[in-house]
Amino acid sequence: MATSGRKHSGRSWRSANAYIQHARVSHANKSAILFPNLEQDDTTGSAEQAAEVNAGLLQRLQQLSDTPLDPAKPNQTAIAASLSRSLCFINRAINEEADLRPRILIVQKSSDVSEHYIAIMNGIFSAQKKNVAVDACILAAEHSSFMQQAAYLTGGIYYKPTDHSGMLQYLISIYLPDPYMRKLLRLPSQDSVDFRAMCFCHREVISTAHIQPKKNGLLKNIRRIDHQLQNDQTYDR
């Protein structure tokens, strides 16, 4: 997940790194910072410095990938946490420099996690309020209804490439242009957006659900609600 906010000057197309202000990775139950490196001063003023930044990103990404997983935990990808923390970073950056026009790019390889529906939607609405476009590049086998809604509601781009070997071209030609340049380009558009919610019990996209008010949940089966709320006599059907 990358956050960009630097204004285009027309002279710094030599490196996409020049536009990245913040990069996070969503791992199993964890959201970690990749850039900037808190232990050193990361800069992208020259090609040599950009190469050092890239090497540092790959090193930290490899370290996180080599971290053993906890078999006692569900090990779900923490995209909701990364989105929330990226928005916190953006909010602080906007307060320091009001002219910033930040965007968020989410590259997602995992499937949607139903339990994260509310957290992700809260993040989407926060981004919409701050005029932060959320772009999504989906590498998973199936489409992401969460990211479809995020891109649609915030004015971002949702795209699911069929050929992953052309990732560099996709990132530069589709996601790098700012909102003003995008109006002049023919970019992928969403033919349809799935606004349906996802139930917490079956992890299925549903049109009708039963509300579990005390736990902020959407469940497909009313019996599941009865089982989970045996001591609760007030819930909607």
PDB file of C-alpha atoms in Angstrom:
ATOM      1  CA  MET A   1       0.000   0.000   0.000  1.00  0.00           C
ATOM      2  CA  ALA A   2       1.587   3.241  -1.144  1.00  0.00           C
ATOM      3  CA  THR A   3       0.590   6.811  -0.348  1.00  0.00           C
ATOM      4  CA  SER A   4       1.584   9.578  -2.743  1.00  0.00           C
ATOM      5  CA  GLY A   5       1.056  13.283  -2.368  1.00  0.00           C
ATOM      6  CA  ARG A   6       3.791  15.128  -4.198  1.00  0.00           C
ATOM      7  CA  LYS A   7       2.680  17.544  -6.889  1.00  0.00           C
ATOM      8  CA  HIS A   8       3.793  16.818 -10.458  1.00  0.00           C
ATOM      9  CA  SER A   9       6.348  19.292 -11.781  1.00  0.00           C
ATOM     10  CA  GLY A  10       6.701  17.855 -15.276  1.00  0.00           C
ATOM     11  CA  ARG A  11      10.443  17.263 -14.789  1.00  0.00           C
ATOM     12  CA  SER A  12      10.613  14.323 -12.407  1.00  0.00           C
ATOM     13  CA  TRP A  13       9.267  11.449 -14.471  1.00  0.00           C
ATOM     14  CA  ARG A  14      12.564   9.573 -14.176  1.00  0.00           C
ATOM     15  CA  SER A  15      11.422   7.714 -11.094  1.00  0.00           C
ATOM     16  CA  ALA A  16       8.029   6.814  -9.664  1.00  0.00           C
ATOM     17  CA  ASN A  17       9.725   6.862  -6.255  1.00  0.00           C
ATOM     18  CA  ALA A  18       9.636  10.655  -6.353  1.00  0.00           C
ATOM     19  CA  TYR A  19       5.908  10.551  -5.626  1.00  0.00           C
ATOM     20  CA  ILE A  20       5.872   8.031  -2.790  1.00  0.00           C
ATOM     21  CA  GLN A  21       5.596   9.498   0.694  1.00  0.00           C
ATOM     22  CA  HIS A  22       4.548   6.440   2.641  1.00  0.00           C
ATOM     23  CA  ALA A  23       4.494   2.699   1.976  1.00  0.00           C
ATOM     24  CA  ARG A  24       3.021  -0.050   4.136  1.00  0.00           C
ATOM     25  CA  VAL A  25       2.699  -3.796   3.769  1.00  0.00           C
ATOM     26  CA  SER A  26      -0.235  -5.852   5.043  1.00  0.00           C
ATOM     27  CA  HIS A  27       0.886  -9.204   6.364  1.00  0.00           C
ATOM     28  CA  ALA A  28      -0.772 -11.830   8.564  1.00  0.00           C
ATOM     29  CA  ASN A  29      -2.403  -9.873  11.410  1.00  0.00           C
ATOM     30  CA  LYS A  30       0.160  -7.119  10.946  1.00  0.00           C
ATOM     31  CA  SER A  31       0.612  -3.801   9.171  1.00  0.00           C
ATOM     32  CA  ALA A  32       4.244  -2.712   8.853  1.00  0.00           C
ATOM     33  CA  ILE A  33       5.974   0.393   7.489  1.00  0.00           C
ATOM     34  CA  LEU A  34       8.233  -0.096   4.478  1.00  0.00           C
ATOM     35  CA  PHE A  35       8.914   3.546   3.678  1.00  0.00           C
ATOM     36  CA  PRO A  36      10.168   5.828   5.093  1.00  0.00           C
ATOM     37  CA  ASN A  37      12.742   3.889   7.073  1.00  0.00           C
ATOM     38  CA  LEU A  38      12.475   5.083  10.655  1.00  0.00           C
ATOM     39  CA  GLU A  39      16.100   4.102  11.297  1.00  0.00           C
ATOM     40  CA  GLN A  40      17.614   6.268   8.558  1.00  0.00           C
ATOM     41  CA  ASP A  41      16.846   9.262   6.383  1.00  0.00           C
ATOM     42  CA  ASP A  42      15.323   7.932   3.158  1.00  0.00           C
ATOM     43  CA  THR A  43      15.518  10.346   0.242  1.00  0.00           C
ATOM     44  CA  THR A  44      14.851  10.064  -3.463  1.00  0.00           C
ATOM     45  CA  GLY A  45      16.732  13.057  -4.841  1.00  0.00           C
ATOM     46  CA  SER A  46      18.996  11.073  -7.164  1.00  0.00           C
ATOM     47  CA  ALA A  47      19.142   7.750  -8.966  1.00  0.00           C
ATOM     48  CA  GLU A  48      21.657   6.413  -6.442  1.00  0.00           C
ATOM     49  CA  GLN A  49      19.472   7.361  -3.510  1.00  0.00           C
ATOM     50  CA  ALA A  50      16.423   5.863  -5.229  1.00  0.00           C
ATOM     51  CA  ALA A  51      18.322   2.591  -5.659  1.00  0.00           C
ATOM     52  CA  GLU A  52      19.155   2.595  -1.949  1.00  0.00           C
ATOM     53  CA  VAL A  53      15.491   3.148  -1.105  1.00  0.00           C
ATOM     54  CA  ASN A  54      14.448   0.261  -3.359  1.00  0.00           C
ATOM     55  CA  ALA A  55      17.029  -2.028  -1.773  1.00  0.00           C
ATOM     56  CA  GLY A  56      15.798  -1.072   1.682  1.00  0.00           C
ATOM     57  CA  LEU A  57      12.180  -1.724   0.695  1.00  0.00           C
ATOM     58  CA  LEU A  58      13.019  -5.183  -0.623  1.00  0.00           C
ATOM     59  CA  GLN A  59      15.083  -6.009   2.453  1.00  0.00           C
ATOM     60  CA  ARG A  60      12.332  -5.030   4.889  1.00  0.00           C
ATOM     61  CA  LEU A  61       9.750  -6.848   2.773  1.00  0.00           C
ATOM     62  CA  GLN A  62      11.875 -10.003   2.784  1.00  0.00           C
ATOM     63  CA  GLN A  63      12.333  -9.797   6.557  1.00  0.00           C
ATOM     64  CA  LEU A  64       8.596  -9.585   7.052  1.00  0.00           C
ATOM     65  CA  SER A  65       7.984 -12.449   4.630  1.00  0.00           C
ATOM     66  CA  ASP A  66      10.459 -14.660   6.518  1.00  0.00           C
ATOM     67  CA  THR A  67       8.715 -14.044   9.848  1.00  0.00           C
ATOM     68  CA  PRO A  68       7.058 -17.310  10.969  1.00  0.00           C
ATOM     69  CA  LEU A  69       3.269 -17.322  11.249  1.00  0.00           C
ATOM     70  CA  ASP A  70       1.448 -18.054  14.480  1.00  0.00           C
ATOM     71  CA  PRO A  71      -0.642 -21.226  13.961  1.00  0.00           C
ATOM     72  CA  ALA A  72      -2.897 -20.206  16.867  1.00  0.00           C
ATOM     73  CA  LYS A  73      -4.104 -17.112  14.982  1.00  0.00           C
ATOM     74  CA  PRO A  74      -6.264 -16.891  11.840  1.00  0.00           C
ATOM     75  CA  ASN A  75      -3.428 -15.046  10.005  1.00  0.00           C
ATOM     76  CA  GLN A  76      -5.673 -12.709   8.046  1.00  0.00           C
ATOM     77  CA  THR A  77      -4.209  -9.943   5.905  1.00  0.00           C
ATOM     78  CA  ALA A  78      -4.382  -6.629   7.770  1.00  0.00           C
ATOM     79  CA  ILE A  79      -5.479  -4.415   4.873  1.00  0.00           C
ATOM     80  CA  ALA A  80      -7.954  -2.531   7.053  1.00  0.00           C
ATOM     81  CA  ALA A  81      -5.182  -1.619   9.502  1.00  0.00           C
ATOM     82  CA  SER A  82      -2.890  -0.453   6.697  1.00  0.00           C
ATOM     83  CA  LEU A  83      -5.654   1.686   5.214  1.00  0.00           C
ATOM     84  CA  SER A  84      -6.437   3.292   8.577  1.00  0.00           C
ATOM     85  CA  ARG A  85      -2.796   4.048   9.369  1.00  0.00           C
ATOM     86  CA  SER A  86      -2.173   5.421   5.893  1.00  0.00           C
ATOM     87  CA  LEU A  87      -5.084   7.801   6.376  1.00  0.00           C
ATOM     88  CA  CYS A  88      -3.615   8.897   9.711  1.00  0.00           C
ATOM     89  CA  PHE A  89      -0.330   9.654   7.957  1.00  0.00           C
ATOM     90  CA  ILE A  90      -2.181  11.581   5.239  1.00  0.00           C
ATOM     91  CA  ASN A  91      -4.148  13.598   7.773  1.00  0.00           C
ATOM     92  CA  ARG A  92      -0.937  14.682   9.482  1.00  0.00           C
ATOM     93  CA  ALA A  93       0.709  15.508   6.141  1.00  0.00           C
ATOM     94  CA  ILE A  94      -2.261  17.613   5.021  1.00  0.00           C
ATOM     95  CA  ASN A  95      -2.170  19.574   8.272  1.00  0.00           C
ATOM     96  CA  GLU A  96       1.491  20.386   7.595  1.00  0.00           C
ATOM     97  CA  GLU A  97       1.046  21.157   3.878  1.00  0.00           C
ATOM     98  CA  ALA A  98      -2.480  21.972   2.780  1.00  0.00           C
ATOM     99  CA  ASP A  99      -1.610  21.946  -0.953  1.00  0.00           C
ATOM    100  CA  LEU A 100      -0.990  18.203  -0.984  1.00  0.00           C
ATOM    101  CA  ARG A 101      -3.282  16.060  -3.117  1.00  0.00           C
ATOM    102  CA  PRO A 102      -2.621  12.619  -1.656  1.00  0.00           C
ATOM    103  CA  ARG A 103      -3.677   9.304  -3.156  1.00  0.00           C
ATOM    104  CA  ILE A 104      -3.533   5.725  -1.925  1.00  0.00           C
ATOM    105  CA  LEU A 105      -2.626   2.752  -4.100  1.00  0.00           C
ATOM    106  CA  ILE A 106      -3.578  -0.679  -2.763  1.00  0.00           C
ATOM    107  CA  VAL A 107      -2.010  -3.706  -4.453  1.00  0.00           C
ATOM    108  CA  GLN A 108      -4.015  -6.675  -3.170  1.00  0.00           C
ATOM    109  CA  LYS A 109      -3.091 -10.322  -3.651  1.00  0.00           C
ATOM    110  CA  SER A 110      -5.293 -11.785  -0.906  1.00  0.00           C
ATOM    111  CA  SER A 111      -9.050 -12.262  -0.806  1.00  0.00           C
ATOM    112  CA  ASP A 112     -11.417  -9.972   1.081  1.00  0.00           C
ATOM    113  CA  VAL A 113     -11.794 -10.707   4.796  1.00  0.00           C
ATOM    114  CA  SER A 114     -15.433 -10.485   5.847  1.00  0.00           C
ATOM    115  CA  GLU A 115     -14.598  -9.512   9.435  1.00  0.00           C
ATOM    116  CA  HIS A 116     -12.823  -6.391   8.160  1.00  0.00           C
ATOM    117  CA  TYR A 117     -15.842  -5.077   6.247  1.00  0.00           C
ATOM    118  CA  ILE A 118     -16.828  -2.368   8.738  1.00  0.00           C
ATOM    119  CA  ALA A 119     -13.249  -1.212   9.333  1.00  0.00           C
ATOM    120  CA  ILE A 120     -12.544  -0.960   5.610  1.00  0.00           C
ATOM    121  CA  MET A 121     -15.792   0.884   4.900  1.00  0.00           C
ATOM    122  CA  ASN A 122     -15.001   3.364   7.685  1.00  0.00           C
ATOM    123  CA  GLY A 123     -11.634   3.932   6.053  1.00  0.00           C
ATOM    124  CA  ILE A 124     -13.251   4.410   2.647  1.00  0.00           C
ATOM    125  CA  PHE A 125     -15.643   7.030   3.997  1.00  0.00           C
ATOM    126  CA  SER A 126     -12.770   8.810   5.759  1.00  0.00           C
ATOM    127  CA  ALA A 127     -10.798   8.900   2.512  1.00  0.00           C
ATOM    128  CA  GLN A 128     -13.851  10.223   0.688  1.00  0.00           C
ATOM    129  CA  LYS A 129     -14.252  12.998   3.257  1.00  0.00           C
ATOM    130  CA  LYS A 130     -10.595  14.004   2.892  1.00  0.00           C
ATOM    131  CA  ASN A 131     -10.761  13.865  -0.941  1.00  0.00           C
ATOM    132  CA  VAL A 132      -8.184  11.081  -1.003  1.00  0.00           C
ATOM    133  CA  ALA A 133      -8.502   8.875  -4.088  1.00  0.00           C
ATOM    134  CA  VAL A 134      -8.027   5.163  -3.399  1.00  0.00           C
ATOM    135  CA  ASP A 135      -6.643   3.213  -6.362  1.00  0.00           C
ATOM    136  CA  ALA A 136      -6.724  -0.580  -6.348  1.00  0.00           C
ATOM    137  CA  CYS A 137      -4.663  -3.088  -8.308  1.00  0.00           C
ATOM    138  CA  ILE A 138      -6.055  -6.580  -7.733  1.00  0.00           C
ATOM    139  CA  LEU A 139      -3.739  -9.552  -8.217  1.00  0.00           C
ATOM    140  CA  ALA A 140      -5.978 -12.105  -6.512  1.00  0.00           C
ATOM    141  CA  ALA A 141      -7.927 -14.729  -8.434  1.00  0.00           C
ATOM    142  CA  GLU A 142     -11.274 -13.060  -7.694  1.00  0.00           C
ATOM    143  CA  HIS A 143     -12.430  -9.468  -7.782  1.00  0.00           C
ATOM    144  CA  SER A 144     -12.497  -7.502  -4.522  1.00  0.00           C
ATOM    145  CA  SER A 145     -15.869  -5.959  -3.723  1.00  0.00           C
ATOM    146  CA  PHE A 146     -14.220  -3.897  -0.962  1.00  0.00           C
ATOM    147  CA  MET A 147     -11.729  -2.316  -3.353  1.00  0.00           C
ATOM    148  CA  GLN A 148     -14.405  -1.800  -6.015  1.00  0.00           C
ATOM    149  CA  GLN A 149     -16.354   0.304  -3.546  1.00  0.00           C
ATOM    150  CA  ALA A 150     -13.209   2.101  -2.371  1.00  0.00           C
ATOM    151  CA  ALA A 151     -12.217   3.178  -5.877  1.00  0.00           C
ATOM    152  CA  TYR A 152     -15.756   4.112  -6.905  1.00  0.00           C
ATOM    153  CA  LEU A 153     -16.583   6.176  -3.820  1.00  0.00           C
ATOM    154  CA  THR A 154     -13.265   8.052  -3.714  1.00  0.00           C
ATOM    155  CA  GLY A 155     -12.799   8.649  -7.428  1.00  0.00           C
ATOM    156  CA  GLY A 156      -9.899   6.225  -7.775  1.00  0.00           C
ATOM    157  CA  ILE A 157      -9.082   3.521 -10.318  1.00  0.00           C
ATOM    158  CA  TYR A 158      -9.910  -0.156  -9.890  1.00  0.00           C
ATOM    159  CA  TYR A 159      -8.134  -2.563 -12.197  1.00  0.00           C
ATOM    160  CA  LYS A 160      -7.518  -6.306 -12.195  1.00  0.00           C
ATOM    161  CA  PRO A 161      -4.706  -7.041 -14.660  1.00  0.00           C
ATOM    162  CA  THR A 162      -4.877 -10.313 -16.525  1.00  0.00           C
ATOM    163  CA  ASP A 163      -1.156 -10.448 -17.298  1.00  0.00           C
ATOM    164  CA  HIS A 164       1.001  -9.894 -14.224  1.00  0.00           C
ATOM    165  CA  SER A 165       4.167  -9.702 -16.318  1.00  0.00           C
ATOM    166  CA  GLY A 166       3.158  -6.184 -17.369  1.00  0.00           C
ATOM    167  CA  MET A 167       2.921  -4.790 -13.836  1.00  0.00           C
ATOM    168  CA  LEU A 168       5.473  -2.024 -14.385  1.00  0.00           C
ATOM    169  CA  GLN A 169       3.561  -0.715 -17.388  1.00  0.00           C
ATOM    170  CA  TYR A 170       0.265  -0.848 -15.481  1.00  0.00           C
ATOM    171  CA  LEU A 171       1.683   1.014 -12.493  1.00  0.00           C
ATOM    172  CA  ILE A 172       3.253   3.777 -14.584  1.00  0.00           C
ATOM    173  CA  SER A 173       0.554   4.279 -17.232  1.00  0.00           C
ATOM    174  CA  ILE A 174      -2.574   3.705 -15.123  1.00  0.00           C
ATOM    175  CA  TYR A 175      -1.830   4.622 -11.521  1.00  0.00           C
ATOM    176  CA  LEU A 176       0.976   7.200 -11.692  1.00  0.00           C
ATOM    177  CA  PRO A 177      -0.893  10.035 -13.518  1.00  0.00           C
ATOM    178  CA  ASP A 178      -2.548  12.533 -11.204  1.00  0.00           C
ATOM    179  CA  PRO A 179      -6.317  13.254 -11.275  1.00  0.00           C
ATOM    180  CA  TYR A 180      -5.864  16.106 -13.759  1.00  0.00           C
ATOM    181  CA  MET A 181      -3.900  14.010 -16.249  1.00  0.00           C
ATOM    182  CA  ARG A 182      -6.307  11.105 -15.884  1.00  0.00           C
ATOM    183  CA  LYS A 183      -9.016  13.209 -17.493  1.00  0.00           C
ATOM    184  CA  LEU A 184      -6.932  13.274 -20.687  1.00  0.00           C
ATOM    185  CA  LEU A 185      -6.217   9.545 -20.765  1.00  0.00           C
ATOM    186  CA  ARG A 186      -8.302   6.499 -21.584  1.00  0.00           C
ATOM    187  CA  LEU A 187      -8.046   4.553 -18.361  1.00  0.00           C
ATOM    188  CA  PRO A 188      -9.894   1.433 -17.150  1.00  0.00           C
ATOM    189  CA  SER A 189     -13.388   2.140 -15.859  1.00  0.00           C
ATOM    190  CA  GLN A 190     -15.691   0.067 -13.696  1.00  0.00           C
ATOM    191  CA  ASP A 191     -18.623  -1.308 -15.634  1.00  0.00           C
ATOM    192  CA  SER A 192     -20.360  -2.372 -12.433  1.00  0.00           C
ATOM    193  CA  VAL A 193     -19.694  -2.071  -8.715  1.00  0.00           C
ATOM    194  CA  ASP A 194     -20.777  -4.668  -6.182  1.00  0.00           C
ATOM    195  CA  PHE A 195     -22.152  -2.671  -3.240  1.00  0.00           C
ATOM    196  CA  ARG A 196     -23.396  -5.716  -1.373  1.00  0.00           C
ATOM    197  CA  ALA A 197     -22.114  -6.397   2.121  1.00  0.00           C
ATOM    198  CA  MET A 198     -20.354  -9.551   3.258  1.00  0.00           C
ATOM    199  CA  CYS A 199     -21.754 -11.734   6.033  1.00  0.00           C
ATOM    200  CA  PHE A 200     -19.523 -12.636   8.957  1.00  0.00           C
ATOM    201  CA  CYS A 201     -20.647 -16.234   9.399  1.00  0.00           C
ATOM    202  CA  HIS A 202     -20.428 -17.664   5.863  1.00  0.00           C
ATOM    203  CA  ARG A 203     -18.057 -15.049   4.374  1.00  0.00           C
ATOM    204  CA  GLU A 204     -20.385 -14.657   1.426  1.00  0.00           C
ATOM    205  CA  VAL A 205     -21.515 -11.542  -0.405  1.00  0.00           C
ATOM    206  CA  ILE A 206     -25.214 -11.133   0.389  1.00  0.00           C
ATOM    207  CA  SER A 207     -28.089  -8.837  -0.547  1.00  0.00           C
ATOM    208  CA  THR A 208     -30.150  -9.403   2.624  1.00  0.00           C
ATOM    209  CA  ALA A 209     -28.714  -9.896   6.099  1.00  0.00           C
ATOM    210  CA  HIS A 210     -29.686 -10.040   9.749  1.00  0.00           C
ATOM    211  CA  ILE A 211     -28.130  -7.321  11.889  1.00  0.00           C
ATOM    212  CA  GLN A 212     -26.208  -8.208  15.026  1.00  0.00           C
ATOM    213  CA  PRO A 213     -26.312  -4.805  16.745  1.00  0.00           C
ATOM    214  CA  LYS A 214     -24.150  -5.382  19.803  1.00  0.00           C
ATOM    215  CA  LYS A 215     -21.249  -6.746  17.768  1.00  0.00           C
ATOM    216  CA  ASN A 216     -21.728  -4.677  14.600  1.00  0.00           C
ATOM    217  CA  GLY A 217     -22.075  -7.776  12.471  1.00  0.00           C
ATOM    218  CA  LEU A 218     -23.994  -8.914   9.414  1.00  0.00           C
ATOM    219  CA  LEU A 219     -25.028 -12.553   9.503  1.00  0.00           C
ATOM    220  CA  LYS A 220     -26.722 -14.625   6.839  1.00  0.00           C
ATOM    221  CA  ASN A 221     -28.320 -17.212   9.126  1.00  0.00           C
ATOM    222  CA  ILE A 222     -30.671 -16.105  11.921  1.00  0.00           C
ATOM    223  CA  ARG A 223     -29.858 -19.285  13.850  1.00  0.00           C
ATOM    224  CA  ARG A 224     -26.257 -18.172  14.061  1.00  0.00           C
ATOM    225  CA  ILE A 225     -27.428 -14.983  15.730  1.00  0.00           C
ATOM    226  CA  ASP A 226     -29.535 -16.957  18.201  1.00  0.00           C
ATOM    227  CA  HIS A 227     -26.513 -19.070  19.060  1.00  0.00           C
ATOM    228  CA  GLN A 228     -24.170 -16.109  19.541  1.00  0.00           C
ATOM    229  CA  LEU A 229     -26.644 -13.929  21.412  1.00  0.00           C
ATOM    230  CA  GLN A 230     -28.324 -16.381  23.765  1.00  0.00           C
ATOM    231  CA  ASN A 231     -28.434 -13.789  26.536  1.00  0.00           C
ATOM    232  CA  ASP A 232     -29.415 -10.911  24.279  1.00  0.00           C
ATOM    233  CA  GLN A 233     -33.153 -10.451  23.807  1.00  0.00           C
ATOM    234  CA  THR A 234     -32.953  -7.315  21.618  1.00  0.00           C
ATOM    235  CA  TYR A 235     -31.776  -7.780  18.059  1.00  0.00           C
ATOM    236  CA  ASP A 236     -33.215  -7.050  14.657  1.00  0.00           C
ATOM    237  CA  ARG A 237     -34.533  -9.698  12.324  1.00  0.00           C
TER     238      ARG A 237
END
